[in-house]
């Protein structure tokens, strides 16, 4: 056990000795706080790293010594590092923080009660201190001569209360006061520079007591101060204007404010202080007064606007003048007296018209007149003014070359003076023809301000003479300011597969809008990643076709109107192109139309054929009789009678009885067997297969059948192309040879030798159904 302990000590001992001999690589001192503007030395322990260099924050310093001297260091906080030149490794570093002294110390000696002057009972000091706001700093205000703490605070102001009641404190203010402010944190402590104050230099007076009296042409301001035993200086403020007044001992203040406006409000206040550099007192309570109406300040500035004469030569004159301020106390009345100019020069009384407060309309004839305005204040005539109205056609001077221009809401008017000397010029302007503004000038130019924005104005300049006025000259209408091109409204007129026709219109809510120079149409696919495409259109066009679009794709577009005075943009609108183009739809419509026409034609033809088939007359076997059809040789004459145009082939049927009396006309010379009248003879199969009978037997009378059997077969009797082929050959379903022979009432007819008569059924009435003979 002892042997193992000895070996362990021998192994550890060399490393311990080696650590004691080696030097630590670092930078000293660490994390220093120094006063702003002071110096500091920093040492780098290199440990044999060779050459080094220094950096201040990220900047390399021009020093390779192991000791770095920083002079007049003003950084609030900075990091200094030592680097090895060979390996570029950081050997060590430190952070340097700075602090500053409190400065700009000011103190006042004042009292809490601001109404009655007495011994000051408050002492307040203020100072500046540029530090990191996050730092927790404690301040102490010291009286340096007695090294006594006056107050403590964490703010940059400190007030001591009850100074007059503390003997140990009041003694400080009996002589010069020396103040020092100490700032202290956990890392540093610093004292400000000392400040010395004389008690009278920091004594703050209470505000004086103020009284103001108004008159028609001036204001009388008076005030009283409490600290009357000392000299002081005072300052009077009214409507942002200040007047200074020095007061001697035992004197109160009084001052007169001249050149005040009539019927105007004035707010007055005053403050005082002991001789410099004593602080000013607070401002006294404000006093607001209204001045009286000053007769010498009343300027009615009477003017007139003359309308075009009526057919009878009567003209309407609108007289206007500057209104008396509504703040003026009293009752004001106005009367207008239009007087012919020639008679006005000789004097006389004329009818007066009671008018409103700022304007009146009167009528005059074609002669020159003088318009007299009388103003009464509390029924006392206060002011009289007059203006001249020229006669119709009177030759009077006028200004020439009148020009008007606008810039940033102000209109500048210039003109050339007439040859005759003038006493001035009257400029009047209006934006609606009802509300007029006017002013007088002695120059050949005028600036019109306080105009309504974006409104057109008519400006007229009239020269003035001693007792007359010239003719007015009106400038071209001009806008106070020209706005943008107005609101742009867009429309989608038509869309196809690869193009879209869009249009727009511009409507401005303002009378003065700029003329559009160009339109820019922006469009893109409805995808925020797509770039905007644009097309530029001249200002006179308001429609365009967007080409090279993709079929069945949604697009968005808007239009921007550009004028010399600005631009306006429409809202965005969306449209979708069609899946197929116009040519495809046209082809599809044409082909579809052709197919529809063919189908309709085919259907119509089938309908007509079916109708004809349904309407084709069929003989009614119930309305038929049995008769012997004459042979072709014997009946040719009768058959030929069917060709009578006046008689239908369906009108006549020859029975056995009729054939007895009718004979064919011999030698008629007609074709006895025309193809048109050939009929198929139907022979009863039973009779055909029966053994040949005696000719006499065949000549026996045949009974006429009025009803046919349901099983009778029907065959056509006439050709199919006959105009009327309703006949059907009918054969009894029964074997005629087996029927019992019954005597017929009809006489037998002579049978031809060459062919046996055929027994058939024929209709007697083809077209009138349900009428059987």
XYZ file of C-alpha atoms in Angstrom:
773
model
C 0.000 0.000 0.000
C 2.753 2.462 0.893
C 4.642 1.524 -2.235
C 1.653 2.347 -4.459
C 1.199 5.784 -2.823
C 4.865 6.649 -3.327
C 4.731 5.776 -7.039
C 1.612 7.979 -7.549
C 3.301 11.001 -5.923
C 6.385 10.626 -8.132
C 4.170 10.498 -11.272
C 2.130 13.585 -10.444
C 4.926 15.809 -9.144
C 6.631 16.558 -12.510
C 3.377 17.787 -14.103
C 2.716 20.066 -11.140
C 6.145 21.589 -11.405
C 5.744 22.029 -15.127
C 2.414 23.931 -14.669
C 4.017 26.331 -12.222
C 6.784 27.200 -14.617
C 4.535 27.875 -17.693
C 2.919 31.347 -18.240
C -0.818 31.737 -18.961
C -1.689 33.180 -22.442
C -4.283 35.996 -22.016
C -5.006 39.752 -22.134
C -5.105 41.848 -18.958
C -6.808 43.704 -17.340
C -10.262 42.135 -17.805
C -13.669 43.837 -18.225
C -12.611 47.353 -17.346
C -14.874 50.378 -16.733
C -13.241 53.685 -17.504
C -14.505 57.235 -17.813
C -15.247 58.507 -21.282
C -12.212 60.283 -22.753
C -9.670 58.699 -20.419
C -6.643 56.480 -21.301
C -6.003 52.772 -20.686
C -3.107 50.304 -21.219
C -3.801 46.664 -22.151
C -1.139 43.880 -22.013
C -1.045 40.671 -24.081
C 0.652 37.623 -22.495
C 1.914 35.866 -25.633
C 3.438 32.680 -24.112
C 5.976 32.546 -26.903
C 3.563 32.885 -29.842
C 5.921 35.243 -31.647
C 4.617 38.381 -33.377
C 1.097 39.605 -32.549
C -1.457 42.167 -33.688
C -4.483 43.812 -32.039
C -8.148 44.258 -33.087
C -10.757 46.658 -31.703
C -14.128 45.038 -32.315
C -13.718 44.075 -35.981
C -11.060 46.656 -36.916
C -7.335 45.814 -36.921
C -5.159 48.269 -35.039
C -1.751 49.420 -36.216
C 0.173 47.965 -33.301
C 2.263 44.814 -32.799
C 3.468 45.523 -29.265
C 2.408 43.406 -26.360
C 1.237 46.553 -24.521
C -1.591 48.491 -26.230
C -2.228 52.115 -25.164
C -5.683 53.535 -25.923
C -5.868 57.323 -25.620
C -9.079 59.382 -25.217
C -11.246 56.290 -25.358
C -14.862 57.310 -26.201
C -16.553 54.037 -27.155
C -19.435 53.104 -24.906
C -18.366 49.443 -25.079
C -15.672 47.716 -27.161
C -13.871 44.358 -27.368
C -10.065 44.303 -27.689
C -8.339 41.063 -28.787
C -4.722 39.937 -29.201
C -3.961 37.687 -32.224
C -0.965 35.577 -33.212
C 0.443 36.676 -36.567
C 1.728 33.194 -37.454
C -1.255 31.046 -36.506
C -3.963 33.767 -36.751
C -5.305 32.448 -33.469
C -6.804 34.650 -30.740
C -4.471 34.681 -27.789
C -6.856 36.552 -25.492
C -9.277 39.461 -25.235
C -11.018 41.912 -22.922
C -14.074 44.192 -22.908
C -13.762 47.903 -22.132
C -16.863 49.805 -20.962
C -17.056 53.540 -20.425
C -19.174 55.794 -18.261
C -19.619 59.573 -18.126
C -20.154 62.248 -15.517
C -23.477 63.949 -14.892
C -23.463 67.322 -16.663
C -25.561 70.455 -17.360
C -26.628 70.849 -13.750
C -29.275 73.500 -13.103
C -31.064 74.332 -9.857
C -33.969 76.593 -8.891
C -35.223 77.864 -5.574
C -38.992 78.204 -5.691
C -42.123 77.823 -3.667
C -45.059 75.436 -3.770
C -47.754 78.126 -3.415
C -47.917 80.042 -6.706
C -50.489 82.603 -5.578
C -48.804 84.377 -2.680
C -45.164 85.409 -2.720
C -43.106 84.208 0.294
C -39.909 82.427 1.317
C -39.119 79.614 -1.206
C -39.721 76.187 0.293
C -38.561 73.946 -2.611
C -35.105 73.322 -4.049
C -34.936 71.377 -7.330
C -31.908 70.350 -9.385
C -31.787 68.755 -12.862
C -28.901 67.315 -14.881
C -28.073 65.236 -17.964
C -26.343 61.867 -17.948
C -25.532 59.856 -21.080
C -25.521 56.217 -20.023
C -27.012 52.894 -20.976
C -30.704 53.057 -19.953
C -30.451 49.456 -18.723
C -27.981 50.409 -16.000
C -29.257 50.883 -12.470
C -27.722 54.174 -11.338
C -28.163 55.876 -7.984
C -27.715 59.656 -7.834
C -26.843 61.788 -4.828
C -26.965 65.604 -4.772
C -24.222 66.959 -2.474
C -23.560 70.418 -1.071
C -19.861 70.405 -1.714
C -18.837 73.061 0.837
C -20.388 71.140 3.745
C -20.172 67.714 2.091
C -23.772 67.216 2.994
C -26.235 65.057 1.120
C -29.218 67.116 0.012
C -31.248 64.389 -1.715
C -31.021 60.989 -3.405
C -32.815 59.679 -6.484
C -32.645 57.268 -9.397
C -33.894 59.909 -11.852
C -32.053 62.879 -13.343
C -34.036 65.341 -11.230
C -34.271 65.759 -7.489
C -36.401 68.054 -5.288
C -35.901 68.941 -1.651
C -39.120 69.928 0.101
C -39.596 72.029 3.243
C -36.398 73.969 2.834
C -37.748 76.936 4.810
C -38.629 74.689 7.774
C -35.231 72.985 8.099
C -32.638 75.209 9.809
C -29.727 73.023 8.786
C -30.838 73.238 5.161
C -31.918 76.871 4.984
C -28.470 77.871 6.175
C -27.113 76.595 2.896
C -29.042 79.264 0.976
C -27.650 82.163 2.940
C -24.521 82.209 0.814
C -23.343 80.728 -2.449
C -24.560 77.177 -3.076
C -21.994 74.661 -4.384
C -23.630 71.552 -5.859
C -22.149 68.208 -6.945
C -24.066 65.203 -8.367
C -22.650 61.722 -7.724
C -23.595 58.731 -9.909
C -22.934 55.214 -8.618
C -23.434 51.674 -9.923
C -22.190 48.241 -8.853
C -19.123 48.625 -11.110
C -18.216 52.289 -11.002
C -18.767 55.627 -9.278
C -18.244 59.147 -10.615
C -18.861 62.731 -9.436
C -19.937 65.603 -11.655
C -18.147 68.890 -11.880
C -19.206 71.314 -9.152
C -21.634 74.150 -9.865
C -21.899 77.339 -7.804
C -25.202 79.222 -7.601
C -26.130 82.522 -5.977
C -29.516 82.414 -4.231
C -30.914 85.385 -6.165
C -29.857 83.777 -9.460
C -31.897 80.659 -8.816
C -34.855 82.330 -7.119
C -38.037 81.756 -9.190
C -40.851 84.276 -8.728
C -44.533 83.419 -8.714
C -46.602 84.552 -11.781
C -47.960 88.122 -11.619
C -51.681 88.975 -11.509
C -52.898 90.156 -14.952
C -55.658 92.512 -16.140
C -56.416 93.477 -19.802
C -58.748 96.226 -21.111
C -59.705 96.456 -24.825
C -60.422 99.604 -26.845
C -61.166 100.299 -30.509
C -57.533 100.940 -31.415
C -55.402 99.455 -28.584
C -55.167 97.115 -25.587
C -54.163 98.156 -22.075
C -52.291 95.410 -20.191
C -51.650 95.773 -16.429
C -50.197 93.354 -13.855
C -49.107 93.280 -10.235
C -46.191 91.361 -8.750
C -45.701 90.086 -5.221
C -41.925 90.445 -4.975
C -42.117 94.171 -5.360
C -39.022 95.071 -3.321
C -36.635 93.870 -6.009
C -36.029 94.901 -9.565
C -37.307 92.499 -12.183
C -37.906 92.048 -15.863
C -41.264 91.004 -17.415
C -42.451 89.701 -20.732
C -45.941 90.184 -22.236
C -47.185 87.709 -24.874
C -50.246 88.224 -27.116
C -51.157 86.198 -30.211
C -47.633 84.764 -30.562
C -46.100 88.254 -30.193
C -43.885 89.122 -27.181
C -43.128 92.492 -25.595
C -40.476 92.991 -22.878
C -40.796 95.396 -19.961
C -38.270 96.132 -17.183
C -39.656 97.126 -13.796
C -37.952 99.020 -11.068
C -38.325 98.370 -7.361
C -41.788 98.829 -5.960
C -43.323 99.201 -9.420
C -46.092 97.213 -11.024
C -46.316 96.584 -14.737
C -48.364 98.346 -17.429
C -48.073 98.306 -21.186
C -50.191 99.425 -24.208
C -50.534 97.228 -27.283
C -51.060 99.420 -30.358
C -52.256 98.639 -33.893
C -54.763 95.997 -33.047
C -57.380 94.790 -35.531
C -61.014 95.717 -35.125
C -63.380 93.106 -33.760
C -60.545 90.647 -33.140
C -59.786 88.392 -30.214
C -56.474 88.777 -28.389
C -55.101 86.402 -25.756
C -52.603 87.985 -23.338
C -50.348 86.549 -20.622
C -47.296 87.802 -18.697
C -44.348 86.404 -16.737
C -41.561 87.985 -14.679
C -38.118 87.158 -13.281
C -35.438 88.723 -11.159
C -32.438 90.105 -12.941
C -30.511 87.675 -15.117
C -29.732 84.853 -14.880
C -32.670 84.214 -12.586
C -35.272 81.839 -14.029
C -38.589 83.070 -15.449
C -41.733 82.563 -13.482
C -44.540 80.539 -14.929
C -46.885 82.341 -17.323
C -49.771 84.069 -15.674
C -53.341 83.034 -16.279
C -54.355 83.899 -19.876
C -56.793 86.728 -20.543
C -58.778 86.845 -23.832
C -60.434 90.121 -24.934
C -62.312 91.334 -28.038
C -61.402 94.682 -29.561
C -64.046 97.220 -30.532
C -64.924 98.201 -34.110
C -62.560 100.875 -35.376
C -64.191 103.137 -37.971
C -60.852 103.862 -39.581
C -60.280 100.168 -40.166
C -63.536 99.511 -42.034
C -62.812 98.743 -45.707
C -65.934 97.706 -47.588
C -64.074 97.417 -50.929
C -67.273 97.920 -52.928
C -67.328 96.303 -56.385
C -69.914 95.352 -59.007
C -70.602 92.837 -61.756
C -72.800 94.055 -64.624
C -74.937 91.559 -66.549
C -75.749 91.755 -70.254
C -78.538 94.277 -71.054
C -82.060 93.049 -71.734
C -84.068 93.978 -74.839
C -85.338 97.135 -73.192
C -81.782 98.177 -72.240
C -82.188 97.430 -68.519
C -79.122 95.893 -66.893
C -78.821 93.949 -63.665
C -75.966 95.067 -61.423
C -74.749 92.854 -58.609
C -73.066 95.024 -55.966
C -70.807 93.274 -53.456
C -68.596 94.349 -50.582
C -66.470 92.905 -47.821
C -68.578 91.728 -44.941
C -68.050 93.192 -41.483
C -66.651 90.475 -39.166
C -69.349 88.668 -37.245
C -67.369 89.260 -34.060
C -68.133 92.985 -34.177
C -70.699 93.928 -31.589
C -73.751 95.967 -32.566
C -76.309 96.087 -35.390
C -75.235 96.742 -38.961
C -77.468 97.661 -41.915
C -76.659 98.376 -45.573
C -78.480 100.369 -48.262
C -77.776 100.712 -51.999
C -78.579 103.880 -53.935
C -78.154 103.695 -57.763
C -77.799 107.228 -59.182
C -77.345 108.317 -62.833
C -73.801 109.543 -63.149
C -74.681 113.004 -64.514
C -77.201 113.629 -61.771
C -74.931 112.212 -59.092
C -72.372 114.894 -59.830
C -75.024 117.545 -59.111
C -76.283 115.874 -55.945
C -79.787 114.837 -54.975
C -81.626 112.119 -53.132
C -82.685 108.858 -54.767
C -84.453 105.711 -53.765
C -82.440 103.467 -51.463
C -82.638 99.667 -51.410
C -82.122 97.766 -48.177
C -79.575 94.991 -48.715
C -78.056 92.073 -46.979
C -74.688 91.866 -45.278
C -72.415 91.302 -48.286
C -74.312 91.822 -51.566
C -77.308 93.329 -53.338
C -78.872 93.391 -56.852
C -80.203 96.544 -58.504
C -81.329 97.447 -62.017
C -80.089 100.383 -64.096
C -80.758 101.548 -67.656
C -78.257 101.972 -70.485
C -76.813 105.190 -69.045
C -73.802 105.453 -66.759
C -74.554 105.184 -63.045
C -72.881 105.490 -59.679
C -73.760 102.879 -57.079
C -73.617 104.317 -53.542
C -73.346 102.030 -50.493
C -74.283 103.295 -47.021
C -73.340 101.321 -43.904
C -75.055 102.012 -40.561
C -73.814 100.868 -37.157
C -76.523 100.947 -34.516
C -78.558 103.209 -36.853
C -75.653 105.617 -37.185
C -74.073 106.191 -40.602
C -70.595 104.739 -40.352
C -69.155 104.346 -43.853
C -70.068 105.468 -47.394
C -68.588 103.941 -50.545
C -69.335 104.187 -54.284
C -68.516 102.436 -57.566
C -68.968 103.439 -61.228
C -71.088 101.525 -63.778
C -70.237 102.479 -67.417
C -72.927 103.239 -69.971
C -73.665 100.823 -72.808
C -71.234 101.482 -75.652
C -69.148 103.908 -73.601
C -65.565 104.143 -74.853
C -63.303 103.343 -71.896
C -59.764 101.952 -71.610
C -59.127 98.328 -70.755
C -56.129 96.097 -70.151
C -54.676 93.930 -72.917
C -52.678 90.733 -73.307
C -54.097 89.155 -70.153
C -52.554 85.792 -69.279
C -53.350 83.327 -66.508
C -51.323 80.338 -65.308
C -51.694 77.954 -62.385
C -49.085 76.298 -60.194
C -49.749 74.192 -57.103
C -53.216 75.613 -56.468
C -52.266 79.261 -57.071
C -53.267 81.301 -60.155
C -50.897 83.976 -61.451
C -52.491 86.673 -63.659
C -50.506 89.179 -65.742
C -51.625 91.892 -68.185
C -50.532 95.016 -70.019
C -51.644 98.420 -68.747
C -53.715 100.736 -70.977
C -52.195 103.868 -72.419
C -54.127 106.143 -70.072
C -52.811 106.484 -66.501
C -54.715 104.426 -63.955
C -55.109 104.597 -60.185
C -55.154 100.809 -59.809
C -56.695 97.553 -61.018
C -59.563 95.458 -59.714
C -59.275 91.689 -60.175
C -62.361 89.541 -59.633
C -62.665 85.782 -60.020
C -65.351 83.125 -59.644
C -65.674 79.370 -60.092
C -69.463 79.120 -60.416
C -70.714 82.560 -61.460
C -72.475 83.093 -58.122
C -69.730 83.460 -55.539
C -67.240 86.200 -56.455
C -63.896 87.155 -54.937
C -62.046 90.362 -55.700
C -59.086 92.455 -54.671
C -57.359 95.666 -55.705
C -53.737 96.108 -56.768
C -51.462 98.765 -58.233
C -49.352 96.333 -60.253
C -49.876 94.590 -63.591
C -49.871 91.174 -62.013
C -51.707 89.454 -59.192
C -51.556 86.153 -57.350
C -54.833 84.463 -56.485
C -54.603 82.052 -53.557
C -56.942 80.194 -51.188
C -58.713 78.701 -54.209
C -60.875 75.630 -54.295
C -58.901 72.633 -55.455
C -59.370 71.421 -59.042
C -61.966 74.053 -59.961
C -62.143 76.152 -63.159
C -61.994 79.908 -62.561
C -62.967 82.931 -64.674
C -60.689 85.890 -63.977
C -61.476 89.488 -65.011
C -59.202 92.554 -64.714
C -60.679 96.067 -64.767
C -58.599 99.298 -64.712
C -59.570 101.933 -62.142
C -59.447 105.704 -62.621
C -60.030 108.580 -60.242
C -63.826 108.569 -60.426
C -64.553 105.943 -63.058
C -63.738 102.373 -64.033
C -62.739 101.003 -67.417
C -64.045 97.923 -69.182
C -63.121 94.546 -67.809
C -61.032 92.004 -69.733
C -61.539 88.336 -68.992
C -58.780 85.747 -69.239
C -59.277 82.263 -70.574
C -60.809 79.905 -68.050
C -58.128 78.240 -65.980
C -58.155 75.517 -63.350
C -56.654 76.100 -59.939
C -55.031 72.693 -60.272
C -55.415 69.947 -62.829
C -55.971 66.516 -61.363
C -55.449 63.057 -62.724
C -57.297 61.633 -65.723
C -60.262 60.420 -63.670
C -61.672 57.028 -62.788
C -61.138 54.263 -65.357
C -63.955 51.718 -65.819
C -63.144 48.618 -67.872
C -65.451 46.321 -69.862
C -65.136 42.906 -71.508
C -66.829 43.146 -74.900
C -66.103 39.760 -76.467
C -63.908 36.732 -75.865
C -62.751 34.047 -78.297
C -60.362 31.149 -78.053
C -57.200 33.173 -78.755
C -58.224 36.812 -78.314
C -60.455 39.076 -76.260
C -61.866 42.503 -77.028
C -61.757 44.839 -74.017
C -62.741 48.477 -73.722
C -62.802 51.202 -71.090
C -64.062 54.680 -70.393
C -62.802 57.493 -68.190
C -65.171 59.464 -65.992
C -63.903 62.166 -63.676
C -65.841 63.473 -60.697
C -63.819 66.670 -60.923
C -64.198 69.496 -63.399
C -60.463 69.860 -63.873
C -58.964 66.558 -64.940
C -55.928 66.011 -67.117
C -56.170 64.890 -70.724
C -55.142 61.281 -71.171
C -51.920 60.892 -73.146
C -51.907 57.110 -73.296
C -53.477 53.998 -71.854
C -51.529 50.916 -70.792
C -53.448 47.633 -70.672
C -51.866 45.075 -68.334
C -52.943 41.426 -68.507
C -51.731 37.995 -67.450
C -52.956 34.494 -66.724
C -54.705 34.099 -63.404
C -51.542 32.986 -61.680
C -49.635 35.185 -59.246
C -46.353 33.777 -60.555
C -47.040 34.984 -64.097
C -45.492 38.241 -65.271
C -47.737 41.075 -66.420
C -47.899 41.694 -70.160
C -48.884 45.145 -71.369
C -50.076 46.927 -74.470
C -49.897 50.723 -74.930
C -52.792 52.552 -76.608
C -52.912 56.221 -77.608
C -55.146 58.495 -75.582
C -57.815 58.861 -78.279
C -58.651 55.132 -78.343
C -60.565 53.270 -75.683
C -60.621 49.657 -76.885
C -58.130 46.985 -77.901
C -58.088 43.307 -78.827
C -55.714 41.203 -76.754
C -54.171 38.642 -79.082
C -52.212 35.383 -78.762
C -54.163 34.163 -75.746
C -54.485 30.533 -74.703
C -57.833 28.770 -75.208
C -59.943 27.877 -72.177
C -57.729 29.992 -69.865
C -58.708 32.567 -67.261
C -57.011 35.978 -67.434
C -56.980 39.114 -65.328
C -56.367 42.624 -66.645
C -56.535 46.296 -65.715
C -56.010 49.622 -67.479
C -53.819 52.523 -66.351
C -54.535 55.973 -67.763
C -51.605 58.378 -67.949
C -51.882 62.167 -68.185
C -49.391 64.972 -67.788
C -50.752 65.590 -64.298
C -50.760 62.020 -63.007
C -52.038 58.508 -63.538
C -55.092 56.537 -62.456
C -55.626 52.802 -62.416
C -58.788 50.771 -62.860
C -59.768 47.834 -60.727
C -58.817 44.380 -61.953
C -61.295 42.317 -63.964
C -61.277 38.670 -65.023
C -62.298 36.891 -68.207
C -61.945 33.385 -69.628
C -61.197 32.517 -73.233
C -63.396 30.008 -75.031
C -62.426 26.391 -75.578
C -62.923 26.538 -79.377
C -62.407 29.249 -81.905
C -64.988 31.078 -83.929
C -64.176 29.120 -87.148
C -64.812 25.834 -85.366
C -68.132 27.002 -84.015
C -69.117 28.398 -87.422
C -68.272 25.120 -89.156
C -70.105 23.162 -86.497
C -73.177 25.371 -86.865
C -73.182 25.113 -90.676
C -72.803 21.326 -90.640
C -75.423 20.983 -87.965
C -77.779 23.172 -89.956
C -77.306 21.094 -93.080
C -77.939 17.880 -91.142
C -81.037 19.351 -89.540
C -82.364 20.456 -92.939
C -81.787 16.981 -94.392
C -83.479 15.310 -91.435
C -86.415 17.694 -91.654
C -86.713 17.184 -95.405
C -86.666 13.407 -95.006
C -89.199 13.561 -92.225
C -91.441 15.864 -94.237
C -91.304 13.540 -97.212
C -92.182 10.551 -95.067
C -95.008 12.479 -93.443
C -96.439 13.441 -96.845
C -96.186 9.857 -98.111
C -97.803 8.508 -94.991
C -100.575 11.066 -95.253
C -101.237 10.099 -98.865
C -101.273 6.457 -97.894
C -103.740 7.087 -95.069
C -105.989 9.222 -97.244
C -106.082 6.746 -100.224
C -109.767 5.710 -100.736
C -110.580 1.987 -100.380
C -113.846 0.514 -101.694
C -116.335 -0.609 -99.085
C -117.428 -4.162 -99.961
C -120.651 -3.559 -98.045
C -121.737 -1.054 -100.663
C -121.152 -3.224 -103.790
C -123.335 -5.249 -106.186
C -122.674 -8.236 -108.396
C -122.703 -7.595 -112.119
C -121.468 -9.127 -115.343
C -118.628 -7.237 -116.883
C -119.048 -7.164 -120.638
C -116.522 -8.846 -122.784
C -113.872 -6.819 -124.450
C -115.474 -7.214 -127.854
C -119.030 -6.441 -126.825
C -118.236 -3.844 -124.230
C -115.726 -1.754 -126.048
C -118.231 0.934 -126.674
C -119.209 1.114 -123.064
C -115.608 1.032 -121.902
C -114.797 3.836 -124.236
C -117.403 5.933 -122.592
C -115.176 6.051 -119.513
C -112.926 8.361 -121.441
C -115.528 11.040 -121.412
C -113.905 13.995 -119.704
C -117.168 14.956 -118.109
C -117.660 11.574 -116.642
C -115.370 9.725 -114.300
C -114.288 6.244 -114.913
C -115.724 5.417 -111.527
C -119.220 6.798 -112.287
C -120.595 4.069 -114.476
C -121.086 0.345 -113.903
C -122.840 -1.916 -116.349
C -125.145 -4.505 -114.943
C -126.842 -7.357 -116.773
C -129.948 -5.296 -117.303
C -128.169 -2.342 -118.666
C -126.332 -4.434 -121.174
C -129.574 -5.578 -122.701
C -130.374 -2.113 -123.881
C -126.981 -0.773 -124.568
C -125.114 -1.763 -127.651
C -121.788 -0.738 -128.936
C -121.867 1.605 -131.837
C -120.707 -0.319 -134.794
C -117.963 0.963 -136.889
C -116.963 3.605 -134.513
C -113.467 3.408 -135.704
C -111.999 3.684 -132.235
C -109.360 1.502 -130.705
C -111.378 -1.282 -129.097
C -108.653 -2.164 -126.636
C -106.691 0.768 -125.347
C -103.952 -0.134 -122.945
C -105.201 2.404 -120.378
C -108.500 0.602 -119.956
C -107.210 -2.914 -119.842
C -108.328 -4.776 -116.768
C -107.351 -8.069 -115.327
C -110.085 -10.635 -115.497
C -110.428 -12.703 -112.431
C -111.612 -16.290 -112.825
C -112.812 -18.161 -109.879
C -110.447 -21.031 -109.222
C -113.381 -23.348 -108.585
C -114.877 -22.494 -111.870
C -111.614 -22.823 -113.680
C -111.006 -26.233 -112.296
C -114.598 -27.392 -112.770
C -115.429 -29.520 -115.790
C -116.577 -27.682 -118.775
C -120.246 -27.260 -118.703
C -122.767 -26.955 -121.313
C -122.890 -23.634 -123.042
C -126.508 -23.375 -122.270
C -125.770 -23.933 -118.635
C -123.349 -21.091 -118.705
C -125.945 -18.780 -120.109
C -128.233 -19.064 -117.123
C -128.922 -15.976 -115.133
C -126.544 -15.140 -112.298
C -127.788 -13.830 -108.973
C -126.485 -10.449 -107.955
C -124.646 -10.470 -104.584
C -125.074 -7.397 -102.441
C -122.832 -8.511 -99.555
C -119.471 -10.062 -99.937
C -117.945 -12.720 -97.821
C -115.301 -11.802 -95.315
C -112.947 -14.131 -97.037
C -113.211 -12.531 -100.482
C -109.885 -11.768 -102.058
C -109.221 -8.335 -103.459
C -107.204 -7.579 -106.613
C -106.966 -4.378 -108.566
C -109.363 -4.045 -111.482
C -107.588 -1.168 -113.145
C -103.947 -0.482 -113.718
C -102.019 1.057 -110.812
C -101.313 4.199 -112.781
C -104.971 4.854 -113.392
C -106.274 8.150 -112.084
C -108.829 6.279 -110.043
C -108.258 2.657 -109.197
C -110.385 1.800 -106.213
C -111.798 -1.326 -107.662
C -110.824 -4.662 -106.362
C -111.748 -7.940 -107.963
C -113.787 -9.975 -105.540
C -114.278 -13.690 -105.583
C -116.558 -15.538 -103.314
C -114.896 -17.758 -100.875
C -117.493 -20.390 -101.619
C -117.609 -22.560 -104.716
C -120.184 -20.971 -106.963
C -120.780 -24.220 -108.725
C -122.059 -25.789 -105.519
C -124.485 -22.984 -104.668
C -128.120 -23.580 -105.440
C -129.256 -21.809 -108.545
C -131.812 -19.131 -107.941
C -133.650 -17.295 -110.593
C -132.567 -13.714 -110.863
C -134.984 -11.027 -111.663
C -132.707 -9.635 -114.292
C -132.919 -10.832 -117.876
C -130.122 -12.803 -119.255
C -127.718 -11.154 -121.632
C -126.219 -12.634 -124.627
C -122.834 -14.060 -123.797
C -119.981 -13.770 -126.154
C -118.967 -16.833 -128.018
C -115.299 -16.488 -127.382
C -115.167 -16.014 -123.608
C -117.241 -16.871 -120.596
C -118.574 -13.945 -118.536
C -116.801 -13.277 -115.239
C -118.656 -12.723 -111.998
C -117.202 -9.689 -110.057
C -118.048 -7.289 -107.237
C -117.685 -3.573 -107.821
C -118.412 -0.505 -105.656
C -121.259 1.725 -106.517
C -120.166 4.638 -104.364
C -116.458 5.072 -103.779
C -116.140 8.453 -102.038
C -119.286 8.729 -99.982
C -118.840 6.093 -97.300
C -121.690 4.437 -95.393
C -124.172 5.139 -98.242
C -125.176 1.823 -99.825
C -127.563 1.522 -102.689
